[in-house]
């Protein structure tokens, strides 16, 4: 796999994702502005469901003293993340874990210890936790609450669809989203399916693509996109229940939110 092919695929990933989340860069920036203000520049972050590492890369560039533990379950995207983050050396650990299983937090802690970095102070996630079932999501926030340092924060940027209580914004959000998706494709960018077709044509990724497809097929229909209709209130209530005494939203564009939680500074 040549460096150029990977870089082209990674950059196509970003543009493909922007077809679904037009404000993706703004969402990253808001998260990083919070981190800068609350934690300063030296901390360990978790990039939960990192994909090919877009968030980790931006975070490591903005905070040269920071460390990231990037976690995902997709073997092909993890390979891309490893390549993309390789030049950050020890500052980036890329690990495989299923965030729907309780073992993910032990794996993150083990990675932090092996790399001799601080316990994580912040968990970030973008466009991913809708893959978890509501019960799994609540457990995931619970494990994050146990894992993070006192005063630690969670920021989850994702679509949290308006439910039947808000039919008008639900319809508007859907129309706006579809328009951006169509415009992106009309500009020659990929949608989700065509990006994966390009990826599997790269010889080194082909086998990994087959493996990830088999794993995803095994977990359908139970889990595929099942949390997508989880409204924002559920996220906020789950964070509170998990011990994040500050819990709420800090950014929103229609049904695209950043949900924020912060633990108390003392565990007592
Ligand atoms: C749309 S991608 C977003 C990737 C990245 N966060 C970004 O913003 O570019 C969704 C990611 O969630 C990951 N994912 C879905 N379910 C997961 C699970 N149970 N455990 C770990 N990762 C998961 C997928 O493998 C994929 O990388």
PDB file of C-alpha atoms and ligand atoms in Angstrom:
ATOM      1  CA  UNK A   1       0.000   0.000   0.000  1.00  0.00           C
ATOM      2  CA  UNK A   2       1.741   3.180  -1.088  1.00  0.00           C
ATOM      3  CA  UNK A   3       1.721   6.243   1.117  1.00  0.00           C
ATOM      4  CA  UNK A   4      -0.013   8.215  -1.650  1.00  0.00           C
ATOM      5  CA  UNK A   5      -2.858   5.700  -1.947  1.00  0.00           C
ATOM      6  CA  UNK A   6      -3.451   5.828   1.806  1.00  0.00           C
ATOM      7  CA  UNK A   7      -3.344   9.583   1.979  1.00  0.00           C
ATOM      8  CA  UNK A   8      -5.798   9.824  -0.911  1.00  0.00           C
ATOM      9  CA  UNK A   9      -8.143   7.330   0.751  1.00  0.00           C
ATOM     10  CA  UNK A  10      -7.922   9.125   4.109  1.00  0.00           C
ATOM     11  CA  UNK A  11      -8.678  12.435   2.536  1.00  0.00           C
ATOM     12  CA  UNK A  12     -11.600  10.906   0.638  1.00  0.00           C
ATOM     13  CA  UNK A  13     -12.840   9.556   4.007  1.00  0.00           C
ATOM     14  CA  UNK A  14     -12.931  13.079   5.416  1.00  0.00           C
ATOM     15  CA  UNK A  15     -14.824  14.449   2.438  1.00  0.00           C
ATOM     16  CA  UNK A  16     -17.205  11.469   2.449  1.00  0.00           C
ATOM     17  CA  UNK A  17     -17.944  12.090   6.140  1.00  0.00           C
ATOM     18  CA  UNK A  18     -18.503  15.807   5.451  1.00  0.00           C
ATOM     19  CA  UNK A  19     -21.247  14.731   3.057  1.00  0.00           C
ATOM     20  CA  UNK A  20     -23.113  13.441   6.110  1.00  0.00           C
ATOM     21  CA  UNK A  21     -21.865  16.004   8.654  1.00  0.00           C
ATOM     22  CA  UNK A  22     -21.310  19.328   6.943  1.00  0.00           C
ATOM     23  CA  UNK A  23     -20.131  20.948  10.205  1.00  0.00           C
ATOM     24  CA  UNK A  24     -17.671  18.161  11.042  1.00  0.00           C
ATOM     25  CA  UNK A  25     -14.604  20.428  11.411  1.00  0.00           C
ATOM     26  CA  UNK A  26     -16.544  22.899  13.557  1.00  0.00           C
ATOM     27  CA  UNK A  27     -17.616  20.035  15.809  1.00  0.00           C
ATOM     28  CA  UNK A  28     -13.973  18.938  16.272  1.00  0.00           C
ATOM     29  CA  UNK A  29     -12.995  22.539  17.035  1.00  0.00           C
ATOM     30  CA  UNK A  30     -15.651  22.955  19.727  1.00  0.00           C
ATOM     31  CA  UNK A  31     -14.428  19.799  21.467  1.00  0.00           C
ATOM     32  CA  UNK A  32     -10.813  20.958  21.315  1.00  0.00           C
ATOM     33  CA  UNK A  33     -11.709  24.457  22.571  1.00  0.00           C
ATOM     34  CA  UNK A  34     -13.304  22.860  25.646  1.00  0.00           C
ATOM     35  CA  UNK A  35     -10.219  20.700  26.217  1.00  0.00           C
ATOM     36  CA  UNK A  36      -7.850  23.652  25.898  1.00  0.00           C
ATOM     37  CA  UNK A  37      -9.840  25.668  28.383  1.00  0.00           C
ATOM     38  CA  UNK A  38     -10.382  22.883  30.954  1.00  0.00           C
ATOM     39  CA  UNK A  39      -7.313  20.634  30.645  1.00  0.00           C
ATOM     40  CA  UNK A  40      -4.663  22.824  29.020  1.00  0.00           C
ATOM     41  CA  UNK A  41      -2.293  21.083  26.631  1.00  0.00           C
ATOM     42  CA  UNK A  42      -1.020  17.980  28.424  1.00  0.00           C
ATOM     43  CA  UNK A  43      -3.476  15.106  28.860  1.00  0.00           C
ATOM     44  CA  UNK A  44      -4.453  11.680  27.583  1.00  0.00           C
ATOM     45  CA  UNK A  45      -7.559  11.423  25.395  1.00  0.00           C
ATOM     46  CA  UNK A  46      -9.555   8.439  24.190  1.00  0.00           C
ATOM     47  CA  UNK A  47     -10.837   8.579  20.611  1.00  0.00           C
ATOM     48  CA  UNK A  48     -13.734   6.118  20.913  1.00  0.00           C
ATOM     49  CA  UNK A  49     -14.647   4.509  17.573  1.00  0.00           C
ATOM     50  CA  UNK A  50     -11.783   6.349  15.894  1.00  0.00           C
ATOM     51  CA  UNK A  51     -12.289   5.010  12.367  1.00  0.00           C
ATOM     52  CA  UNK A  52      -9.183   5.913  10.330  1.00  0.00           C
ATOM     53  CA  UNK A  53      -8.132   8.441  12.987  1.00  0.00           C
ATOM     54  CA  UNK A  54      -9.412  11.830  11.768  1.00  0.00           C
ATOM     55  CA  UNK A  55     -10.120  13.174  15.251  1.00  0.00           C
ATOM     56  CA  UNK A  56      -6.903  11.792  16.784  1.00  0.00           C
ATOM     57  CA  UNK A  57      -4.797  13.368  14.060  1.00  0.00           C
ATOM     58  CA  UNK A  58      -6.354  16.800  14.518  1.00  0.00           C
ATOM     59  CA  UNK A  59      -6.061  16.568  18.297  1.00  0.00           C
ATOM     60  CA  UNK A  60      -2.376  15.558  18.215  1.00  0.00           C
ATOM     61  CA  UNK A  61      -1.632  18.420  15.814  1.00  0.00           C
ATOM     62  CA  UNK A  62      -3.388  20.991  17.976  1.00  0.00           C
ATOM     63  CA  UNK A  63      -1.968  19.701  21.304  1.00  0.00           C
ATOM     64  CA  UNK A  64       1.697  18.707  20.847  1.00  0.00           C
ATOM     65  CA  UNK A  65       1.968  17.478  24.490  1.00  0.00           C
ATOM     66  CA  UNK A  66      -1.132  15.272  24.341  1.00  0.00           C
ATOM     67  CA  UNK A  67      -1.484  11.493  24.002  1.00  0.00           C
ATOM     68  CA  UNK A  68      -4.325   9.626  22.332  1.00  0.00           C
ATOM     69  CA  UNK A  69      -5.631   6.099  22.719  1.00  0.00           C
ATOM     70  CA  UNK A  70      -7.629   5.454  19.563  1.00  0.00           C
ATOM     71  CA  UNK A  71     -10.093   2.559  19.768  1.00  0.00           C
ATOM     72  CA  UNK A  72     -12.203   0.871  17.123  1.00  0.00           C
ATOM     73  CA  UNK A  73     -13.599  -2.565  16.289  1.00  0.00           C
ATOM     74  CA  UNK A  74     -13.105  -2.384  12.521  1.00  0.00           C
ATOM     75  CA  UNK A  75      -9.882  -4.124  11.516  1.00  0.00           C
ATOM     76  CA  UNK A  76      -9.589  -2.321   8.211  1.00  0.00           C
ATOM     77  CA  UNK A  77     -10.169   1.165   9.600  1.00  0.00           C
ATOM     78  CA  UNK A  78      -7.734   0.382  12.429  1.00  0.00           C
ATOM     79  CA  UNK A  79      -5.059  -0.424   9.870  1.00  0.00           C
ATOM     80  CA  UNK A  80      -5.645   2.963   8.237  1.00  0.00           C
ATOM     81  CA  UNK A  81      -5.539   4.677  11.649  1.00  0.00           C
ATOM     82  CA  UNK A  82      -2.202   2.990  12.433  1.00  0.00           C
ATOM     83  CA  UNK A  83      -0.718   4.213   9.156  1.00  0.00           C
ATOM     84  CA  UNK A  84      -2.181   7.689   9.515  1.00  0.00           C
ATOM     85  CA  UNK A  85      -0.993   8.116  13.125  1.00  0.00           C
ATOM     86  CA  UNK A  86       2.373   6.342  12.838  1.00  0.00           C
ATOM     87  CA  UNK A  87       4.433   9.514  12.669  1.00  0.00           C
ATOM     88  CA  UNK A  88       3.163  10.626  16.110  1.00  0.00           C
ATOM     89  CA  UNK A  89       5.081   7.672  17.593  1.00  0.00           C
ATOM     90  CA  UNK A  90       4.313   6.918  21.253  1.00  0.00           C
ATOM     91  CA  UNK A  91       1.790   9.771  21.409  1.00  0.00           C
ATOM     92  CA  UNK A  92      -0.781   7.618  19.592  1.00  0.00           C
ATOM     93  CA  UNK A  93      -1.832   4.125  20.671  1.00  0.00           C
ATOM     94  CA  UNK A  94      -4.261   2.366  18.323  1.00  0.00           C
ATOM     95  CA  UNK A  95      -6.145  -0.567  19.812  1.00  0.00           C
ATOM     96  CA  UNK A  96      -8.901  -2.951  18.798  1.00  0.00           C
ATOM     97  CA  UNK A  97     -11.909  -3.172  21.116  1.00  0.00           C
ATOM     98  CA  UNK A  98     -15.674  -3.486  20.830  1.00  0.00           C
ATOM     99  CA  UNK A  99     -17.232  -0.569  22.700  1.00  0.00           C
ATOM    100  CA  UNK A 100     -20.376  -2.637  23.169  1.00  0.00           C
ATOM    101  CA  UNK A 101     -18.453  -5.013  25.464  1.00  0.00           C
ATOM    102  CA  UNK A 102     -17.337  -4.106  28.970  1.00  0.00           C
ATOM    103  CA  UNK A 103     -13.754  -5.229  28.240  1.00  0.00           C
ATOM    104  CA  UNK A 104     -13.062  -2.066  26.193  1.00  0.00           C
ATOM    105  CA  UNK A 105     -12.168   0.024  29.237  1.00  0.00           C
ATOM    106  CA  UNK A 106      -9.681  -2.558  30.567  1.00  0.00           C
ATOM    107  CA  UNK A 107      -8.003  -2.586  27.160  1.00  0.00           C
ATOM    108  CA  UNK A 108      -7.722   1.206  27.179  1.00  0.00           C
ATOM    109  CA  UNK A 109      -6.228   1.238  30.676  1.00  0.00           C
ATOM    110  CA  UNK A 110      -3.787  -1.525  29.721  1.00  0.00           C
ATOM    111  CA  UNK A 111      -2.726   0.489  26.661  1.00  0.00           C
ATOM    112  CA  UNK A 112      -2.231   3.621  28.784  1.00  0.00           C
ATOM    113  CA  UNK A 113      -0.102   1.671  31.256  1.00  0.00           C
ATOM    114  CA  UNK A 114       1.923  -0.060  28.535  1.00  0.00           C
ATOM    115  CA  UNK A 115       2.672   3.303  26.910  1.00  0.00           C
ATOM    116  CA  UNK A 116       3.411   4.809  30.337  1.00  0.00           C
ATOM    117  CA  UNK A 117       0.948   7.662  29.842  1.00  0.00           C
ATOM    118  CA  UNK A 118      -1.448   9.289  32.275  1.00  0.00           C
ATOM    119  CA  UNK A 119      -4.927   7.850  32.903  1.00  0.00           C
ATOM    120  CA  UNK A 120      -7.265   9.432  30.336  1.00  0.00           C
ATOM    121  CA  UNK A 121      -8.932  12.737  31.269  1.00  0.00           C
ATOM    122  CA  UNK A 122     -11.215  13.001  28.275  1.00  0.00           C
ATOM    123  CA  UNK A 123     -13.149  10.648  26.025  1.00  0.00           C
ATOM    124  CA  UNK A 124     -14.138  11.940  22.605  1.00  0.00           C
ATOM    125  CA  UNK A 125     -16.258  10.264  19.978  1.00  0.00           C
ATOM    126  CA  UNK A 126     -17.609  11.409  16.627  1.00  0.00           C
ATOM    127  CA  UNK A 127     -20.326   9.952  14.406  1.00  0.00           C
ATOM    128  CA  UNK A 128     -20.112   6.530  15.979  1.00  0.00           C
ATOM    129  CA  UNK A 129     -21.950   5.816  19.204  1.00  0.00           C
ATOM    130  CA  UNK A 130     -25.267   5.501  17.326  1.00  0.00           C
ATOM    131  CA  UNK A 131     -23.944   2.002  16.540  1.00  0.00           C
ATOM    132  CA  UNK A 132     -24.520   1.011  20.163  1.00  0.00           C
ATOM    133  CA  UNK A 133     -27.881  -0.222  21.423  1.00  0.00           C
ATOM    134  CA  UNK A 134     -29.382   2.054  24.116  1.00  0.00           C
ATOM    135  CA  UNK A 135     -28.459  -0.386  26.915  1.00  0.00           C
ATOM    136  CA  UNK A 136     -24.910  -0.708  25.584  1.00  0.00           C
ATOM    137  CA  UNK A 137     -24.633   3.072  25.348  1.00  0.00           C
ATOM    138  CA  UNK A 138     -25.656   3.501  29.001  1.00  0.00           C
ATOM    139  CA  UNK A 139     -23.087   0.881  30.033  1.00  0.00           C
ATOM    140  CA  UNK A 140     -20.467   2.531  27.849  1.00  0.00           C
ATOM    141  CA  UNK A 141     -20.989   5.892  29.593  1.00  0.00           C
ATOM    142  CA  UNK A 142     -20.870   4.058  32.932  1.00  0.00           C
ATOM    143  CA  UNK A 143     -17.509   2.504  32.083  1.00  0.00           C
ATOM    144  CA  UNK A 144     -16.221   5.897  30.894  1.00  0.00           C
ATOM    145  CA  UNK A 145     -17.266   7.361  34.253  1.00  0.00           C
ATOM    146  CA  UNK A 146     -15.253   4.693  36.084  1.00  0.00           C
ATOM    147  CA  UNK A 147     -12.243   4.986  33.795  1.00  0.00           C
ATOM    148  CA  UNK A 148     -11.641   8.733  33.496  1.00  0.00           C
ATOM    149  CA  UNK A 149      -9.719  10.760  36.059  1.00  0.00           C
ATOM    150  CA  UNK A 150     -11.657  12.956  38.516  1.00  0.00           C
ATOM    151  CA  UNK A 151     -12.884  15.996  36.604  1.00  0.00           C
ATOM    152  CA  UNK A 152     -12.731  13.928  33.408  1.00  0.00           C
ATOM    153  CA  UNK A 153     -14.979  14.730  30.478  1.00  0.00           C
ATOM    154  CA  UNK A 154     -16.935  12.942  27.776  1.00  0.00           C
ATOM    155  CA  UNK A 155     -17.815  14.689  24.528  1.00  0.00           C
ATOM    156  CA  UNK A 156     -19.857  12.761  22.017  1.00  0.00           C
ATOM    157  CA  UNK A 157     -20.581  14.386  18.655  1.00  0.00           C
ATOM    158  CA  UNK A 158     -23.212  12.483  16.743  1.00  0.00           C
ATOM    159  CA  UNK A 159     -26.633  12.555  15.126  1.00  0.00           C
ATOM    160  CA  UNK A 160     -29.309  12.054  17.759  1.00  0.00           C
ATOM    161  CA  UNK A 161     -32.496  12.000  15.748  1.00  0.00           C
ATOM    162  CA  UNK A 162     -35.525  14.028  16.770  1.00  0.00           C
ATOM    163  CA  UNK A 163     -38.242  11.604  17.814  1.00  0.00           C
ATOM    164  CA  UNK A 164     -42.047  11.727  17.376  1.00  0.00           C
ATOM    165  CA  UNK A 165     -42.274  14.691  19.759  1.00  0.00           C
ATOM    166  CA  UNK A 166     -40.617  16.911  17.118  1.00  0.00           C
ATOM    167  CA  UNK A 167     -41.936  15.859  13.691  1.00  0.00           C
ATOM    168  CA  UNK A 168     -41.297  19.219  11.996  1.00  0.00           C
ATOM    169  CA  UNK A 169     -37.583  19.542  12.858  1.00  0.00           C
ATOM    170  CA  UNK A 170     -37.200  15.815  12.187  1.00  0.00           C
ATOM    171  CA  UNK A 171     -38.449  16.353   8.636  1.00  0.00           C
ATOM    172  CA  UNK A 172     -36.410  19.527   8.076  1.00  0.00           C
ATOM    173  CA  UNK A 173     -33.219  17.888   9.370  1.00  0.00           C
ATOM    174  CA  UNK A 174     -33.760  14.933   7.042  1.00  0.00           C
ATOM    175  CA  UNK A 175     -34.252  17.225   4.016  1.00  0.00           C
ATOM    176  CA  UNK A 176     -31.183  19.336   4.820  1.00  0.00           C
ATOM    177  CA  UNK A 177     -29.095  16.203   5.340  1.00  0.00           C
ATOM    178  CA  UNK A 178     -30.202  14.610   2.069  1.00  0.00           C
ATOM    179  CA  UNK A 179     -29.482  17.806   0.139  1.00  0.00           C
ATOM    180  CA  UNK A 180     -25.898  17.973   1.455  1.00  0.00           C
ATOM    181  CA  UNK A 181     -25.380  14.273   0.716  1.00  0.00           C
ATOM    182  CA  UNK A 182     -26.549  14.760  -2.885  1.00  0.00           C
ATOM    183  CA  UNK A 183     -24.416  17.876  -3.372  1.00  0.00           C
ATOM    184  CA  UNK A 184     -21.325  16.080  -2.057  1.00  0.00           C
ATOM    185  CA  UNK A 185     -21.756  13.191  -4.477  1.00  0.00           C
ATOM    186  CA  UNK A 186     -22.490  15.623  -7.331  1.00  0.00           C
ATOM    187  CA  UNK A 187     -19.097  17.226  -6.642  1.00  0.00           C
ATOM    188  CA  UNK A 188     -17.450  13.849  -7.307  1.00  0.00           C
ATOM    189  CA  UNK A 189     -16.920  12.805  -3.683  1.00  0.00           C
ATOM    190  CA  UNK A 190     -17.761   9.370  -2.311  1.00  0.00           C
ATOM    191  CA  UNK A 191     -20.770   8.288  -0.377  1.00  0.00           C
ATOM    192  CA  UNK A 192     -20.285   5.590   2.306  1.00  0.00           C
ATOM    193  CA  UNK A 193     -20.682   2.662  -0.117  1.00  0.00           C
ATOM    194  CA  UNK A 194     -18.404   3.977  -2.868  1.00  0.00           C
ATOM    195  CA  UNK A 195     -15.652   4.829  -0.355  1.00  0.00           C
ATOM    196  CA  UNK A 196     -15.604   1.194   0.803  1.00  0.00           C
ATOM    197  CA  UNK A 197     -15.480  -0.009  -2.799  1.00  0.00           C
ATOM    198  CA  UNK A 198     -12.377   2.120  -3.347  1.00  0.00           C
ATOM    199  CA  UNK A 199     -10.797   0.857  -0.117  1.00  0.00           C
ATOM    200  CA  UNK A 200     -11.195  -2.810  -0.968  1.00  0.00           C
ATOM    201  CA  UNK A 201      -9.400  -2.294  -4.288  1.00  0.00           C
ATOM    202  CA  UNK A 202      -6.182  -1.523  -2.406  1.00  0.00           C
ATOM    203  CA  UNK A 203      -4.432  -4.921  -2.158  1.00  0.00           C
ATOM    204  CA  UNK A 204      -3.222  -4.593   1.440  1.00  0.00           C
ATOM    205  CA  UNK A 205      -6.716  -3.682   2.630  1.00  0.00           C
ATOM    206  CA  UNK A 206      -8.620  -6.331   0.689  1.00  0.00           C
ATOM    207  CA  UNK A 207      -8.285  -9.148   3.250  1.00  0.00           C
ATOM    208  CA  UNK A 208      -9.039  -6.824   6.140  1.00  0.00           C
ATOM    209  CA  UNK A 209     -12.169  -5.615   4.348  1.00  0.00           C
ATOM    210  CA  UNK A 210     -13.378  -9.203   3.985  1.00  0.00           C
ATOM    211  CA  UNK A 211     -12.763  -9.773   7.701  1.00  0.00           C
ATOM    212  CA  UNK A 212     -14.589  -6.616   8.807  1.00  0.00           C
ATOM    213  CA  UNK A 213     -17.534  -7.438   6.534  1.00  0.00           C
ATOM    214  CA  UNK A 214     -17.818 -10.894   8.091  1.00  0.00           C
ATOM    215  CA  UNK A 215     -17.743  -9.453  11.607  1.00  0.00           C
ATOM    216  CA  UNK A 216     -20.387  -6.825  10.831  1.00  0.00           C
ATOM    217  CA  UNK A 217     -22.617  -9.382   9.122  1.00  0.00           C
ATOM    218  CA  UNK A 218     -22.440 -11.558  12.254  1.00  0.00           C
ATOM    219  CA  UNK A 219     -23.749  -8.758  14.444  1.00  0.00           C
ATOM    220  CA  UNK A 220     -26.739  -7.780  12.271  1.00  0.00           C
ATOM    221  CA  UNK A 221     -29.584  -7.198  12.637  1.00  0.00           C
ATOM    222  CA  UNK A 222     -29.278  -6.870  16.395  1.00  0.00           C
ATOM    223  CA  UNK A 223     -26.899  -3.946  16.473  1.00  0.00           C
ATOM    224  CA  UNK A 224     -26.635  -2.232  13.142  1.00  0.00           C
ATOM    225  CA  UNK A 225     -27.541   1.443  13.589  1.00  0.00           C
ATOM    226  CA  UNK A 226     -29.895   0.522  16.388  1.00  0.00           C
ATOM    227  CA  UNK A 227     -29.002   3.521  18.542  1.00  0.00           C
ATOM    228  CA  UNK A 228     -29.558   6.056  15.782  1.00  0.00           C
ATOM    229  CA  UNK A 229     -33.007   6.908  17.062  1.00  0.00           C
ATOM    230  CA  UNK A 230     -31.799   7.399  20.624  1.00  0.00           C
ATOM    231  CA  UNK A 231     -32.818  10.980  21.448  1.00  0.00           C
ATOM    232  CA  UNK A 232     -30.434  13.436  23.040  1.00  0.00           C
ATOM    233  CA  UNK A 233     -32.296  13.294  26.390  1.00  0.00           C
ATOM    234  CA  UNK A 234     -31.308   9.632  26.691  1.00  0.00           C
ATOM    235  CA  UNK A 235     -27.628  10.505  26.302  1.00  0.00           C
ATOM    236  CA  UNK A 236     -27.813  13.273  28.899  1.00  0.00           C
ATOM    237  CA  UNK A 237     -29.742  11.102  31.396  1.00  0.00           C
ATOM    238  CA  UNK A 238     -27.303   8.210  30.883  1.00  0.00           C
ATOM    239  CA  UNK A 239     -24.324  10.479  31.518  1.00  0.00           C
ATOM    240  CA  UNK A 240     -25.902  11.773  34.753  1.00  0.00           C
ATOM    241  CA  UNK A 241     -26.620   8.224  35.838  1.00  0.00           C
ATOM    242  CA  UNK A 242     -22.984   7.335  35.111  1.00  0.00           C
ATOM    243  CA  UNK A 243     -21.777   9.974  37.591  1.00  0.00           C
ATOM    244  CA  UNK A 244     -21.190  12.887  35.237  1.00  0.00           C
ATOM    245  CA  UNK A 245     -22.685  15.535  37.501  1.00  0.00           C
ATOM    246  CA  UNK A 246     -22.406  18.081  34.696  1.00  0.00           C
ATOM    247  CA  UNK A 247     -24.328  16.713  31.720  1.00  0.00           C
ATOM    248  CA  UNK A 248     -25.891  18.536  28.805  1.00  0.00           C
ATOM    249  CA  UNK A 249     -25.409  19.684  25.240  1.00  0.00           C
ATOM    250  CA  UNK A 250     -22.736  22.195  24.224  1.00  0.00           C
ATOM    251  CA  UNK A 251     -23.304  22.442  20.463  1.00  0.00           C
ATOM    252  CA  UNK A 252     -26.112  21.634  18.044  1.00  0.00           C
ATOM    253  CA  UNK A 253     -26.956  21.884  14.361  1.00  0.00           C
ATOM    254  CA  UNK A 254     -30.439  20.399  13.900  1.00  0.00           C
ATOM    255  CA  UNK A 255     -30.098  16.799  15.159  1.00  0.00           C
ATOM    256  CA  UNK A 256     -26.304  16.877  15.164  1.00  0.00           C
ATOM    257  CA  UNK A 257     -25.118  17.466  18.739  1.00  0.00           C
ATOM    258  CA  UNK A 258     -22.160  17.431  21.032  1.00  0.00           C
ATOM    259  CA  UNK A 259     -23.255  15.910  24.305  1.00  0.00           C
ATOM    260  CA  UNK A 260     -20.996  16.838  27.218  1.00  0.00           C
ATOM    261  CA  UNK A 261     -20.434  15.224  30.587  1.00  0.00           C
ATOM    262  CA  UNK A 262     -17.976  16.044  33.355  1.00  0.00           C
ATOM    263  CA  UNK A 263     -17.210  14.103  36.527  1.00  0.00           C
ATOM    264  CA  UNK A 264     -16.746  15.898  39.807  1.00  0.00           C
ATOM    265  CA  UNK A 265     -13.154  16.928  40.548  1.00  0.00           C
ATOM    266  CA  UNK A 266     -13.081  14.705  43.598  1.00  0.00           C
ATOM    267  CA  UNK A 267     -14.235  11.056  43.729  1.00  0.00           C
ATOM    268  CA  UNK A 268     -15.533  11.532  47.309  1.00  0.00           C
TER     269      UNK A 268
HETATM  270  C1  LIG B   1     -18.852   6.775  10.722  1.00  0.00           C
HETATM  271  S1  LIG B   1     -17.470   6.036  11.445  1.00  0.00           S
HETATM  272  C2  LIG B   1     -16.757   7.428  12.328  1.00  0.00           C
HETATM  273  C3  LIG B   1     -15.279   7.264  12.534  1.00  0.00           C
HETATM  274  C4  LIG B   1     -14.580   8.467  13.174  1.00  0.00           C
HETATM  275  N1  LIG B   1     -14.970   8.646  14.548  1.00  0.00           N
HETATM  276  C5  LIG B   1     -14.808   9.717  12.382  1.00  0.00           C
HETATM  277  O1  LIG B   1     -15.471  10.640  12.891  1.00  0.00           O
HETATM  278  O2  LIG B   1     -14.310   9.801  11.259  1.00  0.00           O
HETATM  279  C6  LIG B   1     -18.141   5.014  12.745  1.00  0.00           C
HETATM  280  C7  LIG B   1     -17.074   4.202  13.469  1.00  0.00           C
HETATM  281  O3  LIG B   1     -17.644   3.511  14.576  1.00  0.00           O
HETATM  282  C8  LIG B   1     -16.982   2.278  14.687  1.00  0.00           C
HETATM  283  N2  LIG B   1     -17.773   1.376  15.528  1.00  0.00           N
HETATM  284  C9  LIG B   1     -19.059   1.010  15.352  1.00  0.00           C
HETATM  285  N3  LIG B   1     -19.453   0.159  16.325  1.00  0.00           N
HETATM  286  C10 LIG B   1     -18.378  -0.015  17.132  1.00  0.00           C
HETATM  287  C11 LIG B   1     -18.149  -0.787  18.306  1.00  0.00           C
HETATM  288  N4  LIG B   1     -19.122  -1.532  18.847  1.00  0.00           N
HETATM  289  N5  LIG B   1     -16.930  -0.747  18.875  1.00  0.00           N
HETATM  290  C12 LIG B   1     -15.940   0.011  18.337  1.00  0.00           C
HETATM  291  N6  LIG B   1     -16.099   0.764  17.222  1.00  0.00           N
HETATM  292  C13 LIG B   1     -17.305   0.755  16.631  1.00  0.00           C
HETATM  293  C14 LIG B   1     -16.852   1.834  13.244  1.00  0.00           C
HETATM  294  O4  LIG B   1     -15.932   0.792  13.095  1.00  0.00           O
HETATM  295  C15 LIG B   1     -16.424   3.137  12.589  1.00  0.00           C
HETATM  296  O5  LIG B   1     -15.040   3.302  12.636  1.00  0.00           O
END
